[in-house]
PDB file of C-alpha atoms in Angstrom:
ATOM      1  CA  MET B   1      45.402  42.831  73.544  1.00 51.00           C
ATOM      2  CA  SER B   2      46.751  40.591  76.306  1.00 52.00           C
ATOM      3  CA  ALA B   3      45.195  37.532  77.871  1.00 49.00           C
ATOM      4  CA  LEU B   4      44.664  39.473  81.092  1.00 49.00           C
ATOM      5  CA  ALA B   5      42.944  42.201  79.093  1.00 46.00           C
ATOM      6  CA  ARG B   6      40.507  39.615  77.852  1.00 46.00           C
ATOM      7  CA  HIS B   7      39.897  38.138  81.257  1.00 46.00           C
ATOM      8  CA  MET B   8      39.385  40.878  83.809  1.00 43.00           C
ATOM      9  CA  GLY B   9      38.704  44.581  84.108  1.00 39.00           C
ATOM     10  CA  LEU B  10      37.709  47.585  86.109  1.00 32.00           C
ATOM     11  CA  ALA B  11      34.011  47.171  85.574  1.00 35.00           C
ATOM     12  CA  VAL B  12      30.722  48.373  86.937  1.00 29.00           C
ATOM     13  CA  ILE B  13      28.757  45.403  88.257  1.00 30.00           C
ATOM     14  CA  ALA B  14      25.038  45.497  87.745  1.00 31.00           C
ATOM     15  CA  LEU B  15      22.873  43.065  89.681  1.00 28.00           C
ATOM     16  CA  THR B  16      19.610  42.215  87.909  1.00 31.00           C
ATOM     17  CA  LEU B  17      16.422  40.961  89.510  1.00 28.00           C
ATOM     18  CA  THR B  18      17.153  37.465  88.232  1.00 32.00           C
ATOM     19  CA  GLY B  19      20.452  37.406  90.096  1.00 34.00           C
ATOM     20  CA  ARG B  20      22.524  37.556  86.946  1.00 31.00           C
ATOM     21  CA  LEU B  21      25.662  39.687  86.811  1.00 29.00           C
ATOM     22  CA  ALA B  22      26.881  41.684  83.847  1.00 31.00           C
ATOM     23  CA  PHE B  23      30.029  43.718  83.410  1.00 27.00           C
ATOM     24  CA  ALA B  24      29.791  47.148  81.802  1.00 28.00           C
ATOM     25  CA  GLU B  25      32.513  48.815  79.775  1.00 31.00           C
ATOM     26  CA  ASP B  26      35.106  50.556  81.885  1.00 33.00           C
ATOM     27  CA  ALA B  27      36.300  54.116  81.626  1.00 29.00           C
ATOM     28  CA  PHE B  28      39.011  53.139  79.192  1.00 29.00           C
ATOM     29  CA  GLY B  29      36.478  52.724  76.421  1.00 34.00           C
ATOM     30  CA  GLY B  30      37.197  49.052  75.853  1.00 35.00           C
ATOM     31  CA  LYS B  31      40.981  49.289  75.974  1.00 37.00           C
ATOM     32  CA  GLY B  32      42.440  46.380  77.831  1.00 39.00           C
ATOM     33  CA  LEU B  33      40.351  44.633  80.413  1.00 32.00           C
ATOM     34  CA  ALA B  34      36.602  45.114  80.446  1.00 29.00           C
ATOM     35  CA  ASP B  35      35.794  44.804  76.759  1.00 33.00           C
ATOM     36  CA  ARG B  36      36.499  41.062  76.745  1.00 35.00           C
ATOM     37  CA  GLN B  37      35.001  40.182  80.123  1.00 35.00           C
ATOM     38  CA  PRO B  38      32.272  37.562  79.586  1.00 32.00           C
ATOM     39  CA  VAL B  39      28.870  38.012  81.165  1.00 28.00           C
ATOM     40  CA  VAL B  40      28.727  36.106  84.436  1.00 29.00           C
ATOM     41  CA  THR B  41      25.511  34.155  84.842  1.00 28.00           C
ATOM     42  CA  ASN B  42      26.414  31.940  87.771  1.00 31.00           C
ATOM     43  CA  ALA B  43      28.105  32.718  91.070  1.00 29.00           C
ATOM     44  CA  SER B  44      30.454  29.778  90.557  1.00 34.00           C
ATOM     45  CA  GLU B  45      31.907  31.506  87.497  1.00 37.00           C
ATOM     46  CA  VAL B  46      33.049  34.621  89.360  1.00 33.00           C
ATOM     47  CA  PRO B  47      36.879  34.709  89.517  1.00 36.00           C
ATOM     48  CA  PHE B  48      38.188  33.072  92.673  1.00 36.00           C
ATOM     49  CA  ILE B  49      39.262  35.500  95.377  1.00 35.00           C
ATOM     50  CA  GLN B  50      42.194  34.043  97.252  1.00 43.00           C
ATOM     51  CA  PRO B  51      42.452  34.491 101.041  1.00 38.00           C
ATOM     52  CA  ALA B  52      45.082  36.843 102.453  1.00 41.00           C
ATOM     53  CA  LYS B  53      48.298  36.115 100.615  1.00 61.00           C
ATOM     54  CA  THR B  54      51.565  35.058 102.154  1.00 74.00           C
ATOM     55  CA  GLU B  55      54.209  37.452 100.884  1.00 82.00           C
ATOM     56  CA  VAL B  56      57.593  35.949 100.094  1.00 81.00           C
ATOM     57  CA  LYS B  57      61.012  37.518  99.748  1.00 78.00           C
ATOM     58  CA  PRO B  58      62.905  37.422  96.431  1.00 73.00           C
ATOM     59  CA  GLU B  59      65.301  34.789  97.735  1.00 75.00           C
ATOM     60  CA  ALA B  60      62.340  32.426  98.263  1.00 86.00           C
ATOM     61  CA  VAL B  61      61.668  32.190  94.531  1.00 92.00           C
ATOM     62  CA  LEU B  62      62.395  28.732  93.116  1.00 95.00           C
ATOM     63  CA  ARG B  63      63.221  27.863  89.520  1.00 95.00           C
ATOM     64  CA  ASP B  64      64.823  24.429  89.622  1.00 96.00           C
ATOM     65  CA  ILE B  65      62.144  21.849  88.876  1.00 95.00           C
ATOM     66  CA  SER B  66      64.357  19.156  90.400  1.00 95.00           C
ATOM     67  CA  GLU B  67      63.630  20.749  93.793  1.00 91.00           C
ATOM     68  CA  LEU B  68      59.972  19.781  93.519  1.00 97.00           C
ATOM     69  CA  PRO B  69      58.712  16.721  95.398  1.00 97.00           C
ATOM     70  CA  ALA B  70      58.143  13.861  92.958  1.00 97.00           C
ATOM     71  CA  PRO B  71      54.305  14.028  93.160  1.00 97.00           C
ATOM     72  CA  VAL B  72      54.330  17.773  92.453  1.00 98.00           C
ATOM     73  CA  ALA B  73      56.754  17.414  89.546  1.00 98.00           C
ATOM     74  CA  LEU B  74      54.615  14.651  88.074  1.00 97.00           C
ATOM     75  CA  MET B  75      51.401  16.661  88.252  1.00 97.00           C
ATOM     76  CA  ARG B  76      53.108  19.714  86.769  1.00 98.00           C
ATOM     77  CA  SER B  77      54.410  17.639  83.866  1.00 98.00           C
ATOM     78  CA  ARG B  78      50.965  16.123  83.276  1.00 97.00           C
ATOM     79  CA  ILE B  79      49.317  19.552  83.214  1.00 98.00           C
ATOM     80  CA  LEU B  80      51.985  20.921  80.874  1.00 98.00           C
ATOM     81  CA  ALA B  81      51.670  17.980  78.504  1.00 98.00           C
ATOM     82  CA  ALA B  82      47.900  18.353  78.386  1.00 97.00           C
ATOM     83  CA  ALA B  83      48.087  22.126  77.840  1.00 98.00           C
ATOM     84  CA  LYS B  84      50.760  21.874  75.154  1.00 98.00           C
ATOM     85  CA  SER B  85      48.668  19.329  73.261  1.00 97.00           C
ATOM     86  CA  GLY B  86      46.170  22.064  72.455  1.00 97.00           C
ATOM     87  CA  ASP B  87      43.361  19.812  73.644  1.00 97.00           C
ATOM     88  CA  LEU B  88      41.069  21.493  76.170  1.00 96.00           C
ATOM     89  CA  GLY B  89      39.577  18.120  76.968  1.00 95.00           C
ATOM     90  CA  ALA B  90      42.976  16.787  78.039  1.00 96.00           C
ATOM     91  CA  VAL B  91      43.214  19.505  80.701  1.00 95.00           C
ATOM     92  CA  LYS B  92      39.603  18.956  81.698  1.00 93.00           C
ATOM     93  CA  ALA B  93      40.404  15.269  82.247  1.00 93.00           C
ATOM     94  CA  LEU B  94      42.909  16.249  84.952  1.00 93.00           C
ATOM     95  CA  ILE B  95      40.207  18.147  86.856  1.00 87.00           C
ATOM     96  CA  SER B  96      37.315  15.821  86.109  1.00 72.00           C
ATOM     97  CA  ASP B  97      36.928  14.720  89.718  1.00 69.00           C
ATOM     98  CA  GLY B  98      35.855  18.246  90.688  1.00 70.00           C
ATOM     99  CA  SER B  99      38.720  18.768  93.131  1.00 76.00           C
ATOM    100  CA  VAL B 100      40.432  21.626  91.288  1.00 87.00           C
ATOM    101  CA  LYS B 101      39.146  25.063  92.239  1.00 87.00           C
ATOM    102  CA  LEU B 102      38.517  27.158  89.138  1.00 84.00           C
ATOM    103  CA  SER B 103      36.285  29.827  90.627  1.00 65.00           C
ATOM    104  CA  SER B 104      35.037  31.443  93.805  1.00 44.00           C
ATOM    105  CA  GLY B 105      32.405  28.736  94.261  1.00 44.00           C
ATOM    106  CA  GLN B 106      32.961  25.610  96.301  1.00 41.00           C
ATOM    107  CA  GLU B 107      32.886  23.579  93.113  1.00 44.00           C
ATOM    108  CA  PRO B 108      34.405  24.325  89.699  1.00 49.00           C
ATOM    109  CA  ALA B 109      32.225  25.261  86.739  1.00 58.00           C
ATOM    110  CA  ASP B 110      30.108  22.375  85.457  1.00 70.00           C
ATOM    111  CA  ASP B 111      32.000  22.424  82.178  1.00 84.00           C
ATOM    112  CA  PRO B 112      35.365  24.250  82.256  1.00 89.00           C
ATOM    113  CA  VAL B 113      35.846  23.734  78.507  1.00 91.00           C
ATOM    114  CA  ARG B 114      32.625  25.575  77.772  1.00 89.00           C
ATOM    115  CA  THR B 115      33.644  28.324  80.178  1.00 87.00           C
ATOM    116  CA  TRP B 116      37.098  28.716  78.581  1.00 91.00           C
ATOM    117  CA  ARG B 117      35.603  28.837  75.097  1.00 93.00           C
ATOM    118  CA  ARG B 118      33.218  31.553  76.202  1.00 90.00           C
ATOM    119  CA  GLN B 119      36.018  33.548  77.825  1.00 88.00           C
ATOM    120  CA  TYR B 120      38.358  33.254  74.810  1.00 92.00           C
ATOM    121  CA  PRO B 121      36.048  32.885  71.797  1.00 94.00           C
ATOM    122  CA  GLU B 122      38.531  33.942  69.111  1.00 96.00           C
ATOM    123  CA  SER B 123      40.778  30.969  69.898  1.00 96.00           C
ATOM    124  CA  ASN B 124      37.884  28.660  70.777  1.00 96.00           C
ATOM    125  CA  GLY B 125      39.313  28.554  74.295  1.00 94.00           C
ATOM    126  CA  VAL B 126      42.812  27.438  73.355  1.00 96.00           C
ATOM    127  CA  GLU B 127      44.344  30.682  74.626  1.00 96.00           C
ATOM    128  CA  ILE B 128      43.780  29.511  78.200  1.00 95.00           C
ATOM    129  CA  LEU B 129      46.189  26.649  77.476  1.00 97.00           C
ATOM    130  CA  SER B 130      48.892  29.099  76.437  1.00 96.00           C
ATOM    131  CA  ILE B 131      48.325  30.990  79.674  1.00 95.00           C
ATOM    132  CA  LEU B 132      48.606  27.768  81.666  1.00 97.00           C
ATOM    133  CA  VAL B 133      51.878  26.814  79.966  1.00 97.00           C
ATOM    134  CA  GLY B 134      53.415  30.249  80.521  1.00 96.00           C
ATOM    135  CA  ILE B 135      52.530  30.172  84.200  1.00 97.00           C
ATOM    136  CA  LEU B 136      53.888  26.679  84.843  1.00 98.00           C
ATOM    137  CA  GLU B 137      57.146  27.501  83.077  1.00 97.00           C
ATOM    138  CA  SER B 138      57.754  30.512  85.327  1.00 96.00           C
ATOM    139  CA  GLY B 139      59.363  30.694  88.770  1.00 96.00           C
ATOM    140  CA  PHE B 140      57.409  29.358  91.720  1.00 97.00           C
ATOM    141  CA  VAL B 141      57.253  29.442  95.509  1.00 95.00           C
ATOM    142  CA  ARG B 142      56.808  26.893  98.294  1.00 95.00           C
ATOM    143  CA  LEU B 143      54.335  27.919 100.980  1.00 94.00           C
ATOM    144  CA  ASP B 144      53.659  26.401 104.418  1.00 92.00           C
ATOM    145  CA  ALA B 145      56.737  24.207 104.131  1.00 89.00           C
ATOM    146  CA  GLY B 146      56.494  21.049 106.173  1.00 87.00           C
ATOM    147  CA  ALA B 147      52.849  21.612 107.081  1.00 91.00           C
ATOM    148  CA  GLU B 148      49.948  19.446 106.007  1.00 89.00           C
ATOM    149  CA  ARG B 149      48.790  22.244 103.695  1.00 92.00           C
ATOM    150  CA  GLU B 150      52.185  22.732 102.023  1.00 94.00           C
ATOM    151  CA  ILE B 151      51.672  23.970  98.484  1.00 96.00           C
ATOM    152  CA  TYR B 152      53.688  25.066  95.440  1.00 97.00           C
ATOM    153  CA  VAL B 153      52.392  28.108  93.586  1.00 96.00           C
ATOM    154  CA  TRP B 154      53.095  29.411  90.068  1.00 97.00           C
ATOM    155  CA  PRO B 155      53.930  32.153  89.261  1.00 96.00           C
ATOM    156  CA  TYR B 156      55.735  33.555  92.275  1.00 94.00           C
ATOM    157  CA  PHE B 157      54.347  37.014  91.448  1.00 93.00           C
ATOM    158  CA  ALA B 158      51.125  35.907  93.145  1.00 92.00           C
ATOM    159  CA  HIS B 159      52.952  36.144  96.470  1.00 92.00           C
ATOM    160  CA  MET B 160      55.365  39.013  95.914  1.00 89.00           C
ATOM    161  CA  PRO B 161      54.531  42.742  95.899  1.00 88.00           C
ATOM    162  CA  LEU B 162      54.915  44.022  92.357  1.00 88.00           C
ATOM    163  CA  LYS B 163      56.499  47.219  93.637  1.00 84.00           C
ATOM    164  CA  ASN B 164      59.433  45.151  94.917  1.00 77.00           C
ATOM    165  CA  LEU B 165      60.323  43.592  91.575  1.00 88.00           C
ATOM    166  CA  ASP B 166      63.783  44.396  90.246  1.00 90.00           C
ATOM    167  CA  PRO B 167      64.410  44.799  86.471  1.00 92.00           C
ATOM    168  CA  PRO B 168      65.138  41.081  85.778  1.00 93.00           C
ATOM    169  CA  ARG B 169      61.920  40.065  87.531  1.00 93.00           C
ATOM    170  CA  LEU B 170      59.983  42.715  85.669  1.00 93.00           C
ATOM    171  CA  VAL B 171      61.197  41.128  82.440  1.00 94.00           C
ATOM    172  CA  GLU B 172      59.779  37.822  83.687  1.00 94.00           C
ATOM    173  CA  LEU B 173      56.483  39.479  84.537  1.00 95.00           C
ATOM    174  CA  TYR B 174      56.263  41.108  81.105  1.00 94.00           C
ATOM    175  CA  ARG B 175      56.610  37.667  79.536  1.00 94.00           C
ATOM    176  CA  LEU B 176      53.177  36.929  80.981  1.00 93.00           C
ATOM    177  CA  LEU B 177      51.595  40.380  80.844  1.00 94.00           C
ATOM    178  CA  THR B 178      51.752  43.690  79.016  1.00 91.00           C
ATOM    179  CA  ALA B 179      52.892  46.938  80.599  1.00 91.00           C
ATOM    180  CA  PHE B 180      49.269  48.077  80.552  1.00 93.00           C
ATOM    181  CA  ASP B 181      48.230  44.999  82.517  1.00 92.00           C
ATOM    182  CA  VAL B 182      51.054  45.451  85.020  1.00 92.00           C
ATOM    183  CA  GLN B 183      50.084  49.064  85.607  1.00 91.00           C
ATOM    184  CA  ARG B 184      46.518  48.011  86.323  1.00 91.00           C
ATOM    185  CA  MET B 185      47.722  45.446  88.842  1.00 92.00           C
ATOM    186  CA  ARG B 186      50.029  47.918  90.527  1.00 89.00           C
ATOM    187  CA  GLU B 187      47.037  50.198  90.956  1.00 88.00           C
ATOM    188  CA  ALA B 188      45.073  47.271  92.396  1.00 85.00           C
ATOM    189  CA  GLY B 189      47.955  46.538  94.761  1.00 83.00           C
ATOM    190  CA  SER B 190      48.781  42.979  93.732  1.00 88.00           C
ATOM    191  CA  TYR B 191      49.119  40.377  90.987  1.00 92.00           C
ATOM    192  CA  THR B 192      45.610  39.427  89.922  1.00 89.00           C
ATOM    193  CA  PHE B 193      46.166  37.199  86.897  1.00 92.00           C
ATOM    194  CA  PHE B 194      45.981  33.404  86.840  1.00 92.00           C
ATOM    195  CA  ARG B 195      47.937  31.276  89.276  1.00 94.00           C
ATOM    196  CA  VAL B 196      48.297  27.516  89.782  1.00 96.00           C
ATOM    197  CA  GLY B 197      48.586  25.693  93.099  1.00 96.00           C
ATOM    198  CA  ILE B 198      49.755  22.085  93.502  1.00 96.00           C
ATOM    199  CA  GLY B 199      49.860  20.499  96.953  1.00 95.00           C
ATOM    200  CA  ALA B 200      52.946  18.667  98.215  1.00 96.00           C
ATOM    201  CA  ASP B 201      51.009  15.438  97.717  1.00 95.00           C
ATOM    202  CA  GLY B 202      50.727  16.166  94.004  1.00 96.00           C
ATOM    203  CA  LYS B 203      47.080  17.194  94.085  1.00 95.00           C
ATOM    204  CA  TRP B 204      46.250  20.011  91.672  1.00 95.00           C
ATOM    205  CA  GLN B 205      44.358  22.385  93.948  1.00 94.00           C
ATOM    206  CA  TYR B 206      43.501  25.434  91.863  1.00 93.00           C
ATOM    207  CA  PHE B 207      43.822  27.351  88.603  1.00 93.00           C
ATOM    208  CA  VAL B 208      42.322  30.707  89.422  1.00 90.00           C
ATOM    209  CA  SER B 209      42.555  34.449  88.964  1.00 86.00           C
ATOM    210  CA  GLY B 210      41.578  37.428  91.068  1.00 78.00           C
ATOM    211  CA  GLN B 211      42.899  39.265  94.088  1.00 65.00           C
TER     212      GLN B 211
END
């Protein structure tokens, strides 16, 4: 079962009188997505829904890390080093000032380590670090070039229609996801797995999933 299968799903959302949300099993009988979706008890834990996406053309995909501005390259290397260490706390330290968006709320979860451990209990949360590494080692795109809000986003799939991917790019996508996951996202109309955004000033802006 893939990381995406453990994170998201086609689920029926039930709203209780206490305002808590729970995700029911989907029609696939637990195969893939919904069976590993944690119960959401706080609105800030709902996966972040990104605003309308800027779609890029294949030629806009970047792979050469040397093309990154120095602040962006430095932050990427710090995140990678922390993730590869296997220490959830090391990644948490990079977002400790509350500036990194991890959810749909205005502020990240009170304790991202606790959240990650709940989402990926079999690995005690460490699986999220593997996901983070895989994403940051993939191709990326530069958005709003030259503007104050210029940002670099990994992976580039977050801003490219999946239906437009040629065979080599599909191979790249399958390095992050299974064919089952990709089919689900094609049905949804876009890449909905995790993505990372780092501003041109080197500020880590988000590590989120969703549409």
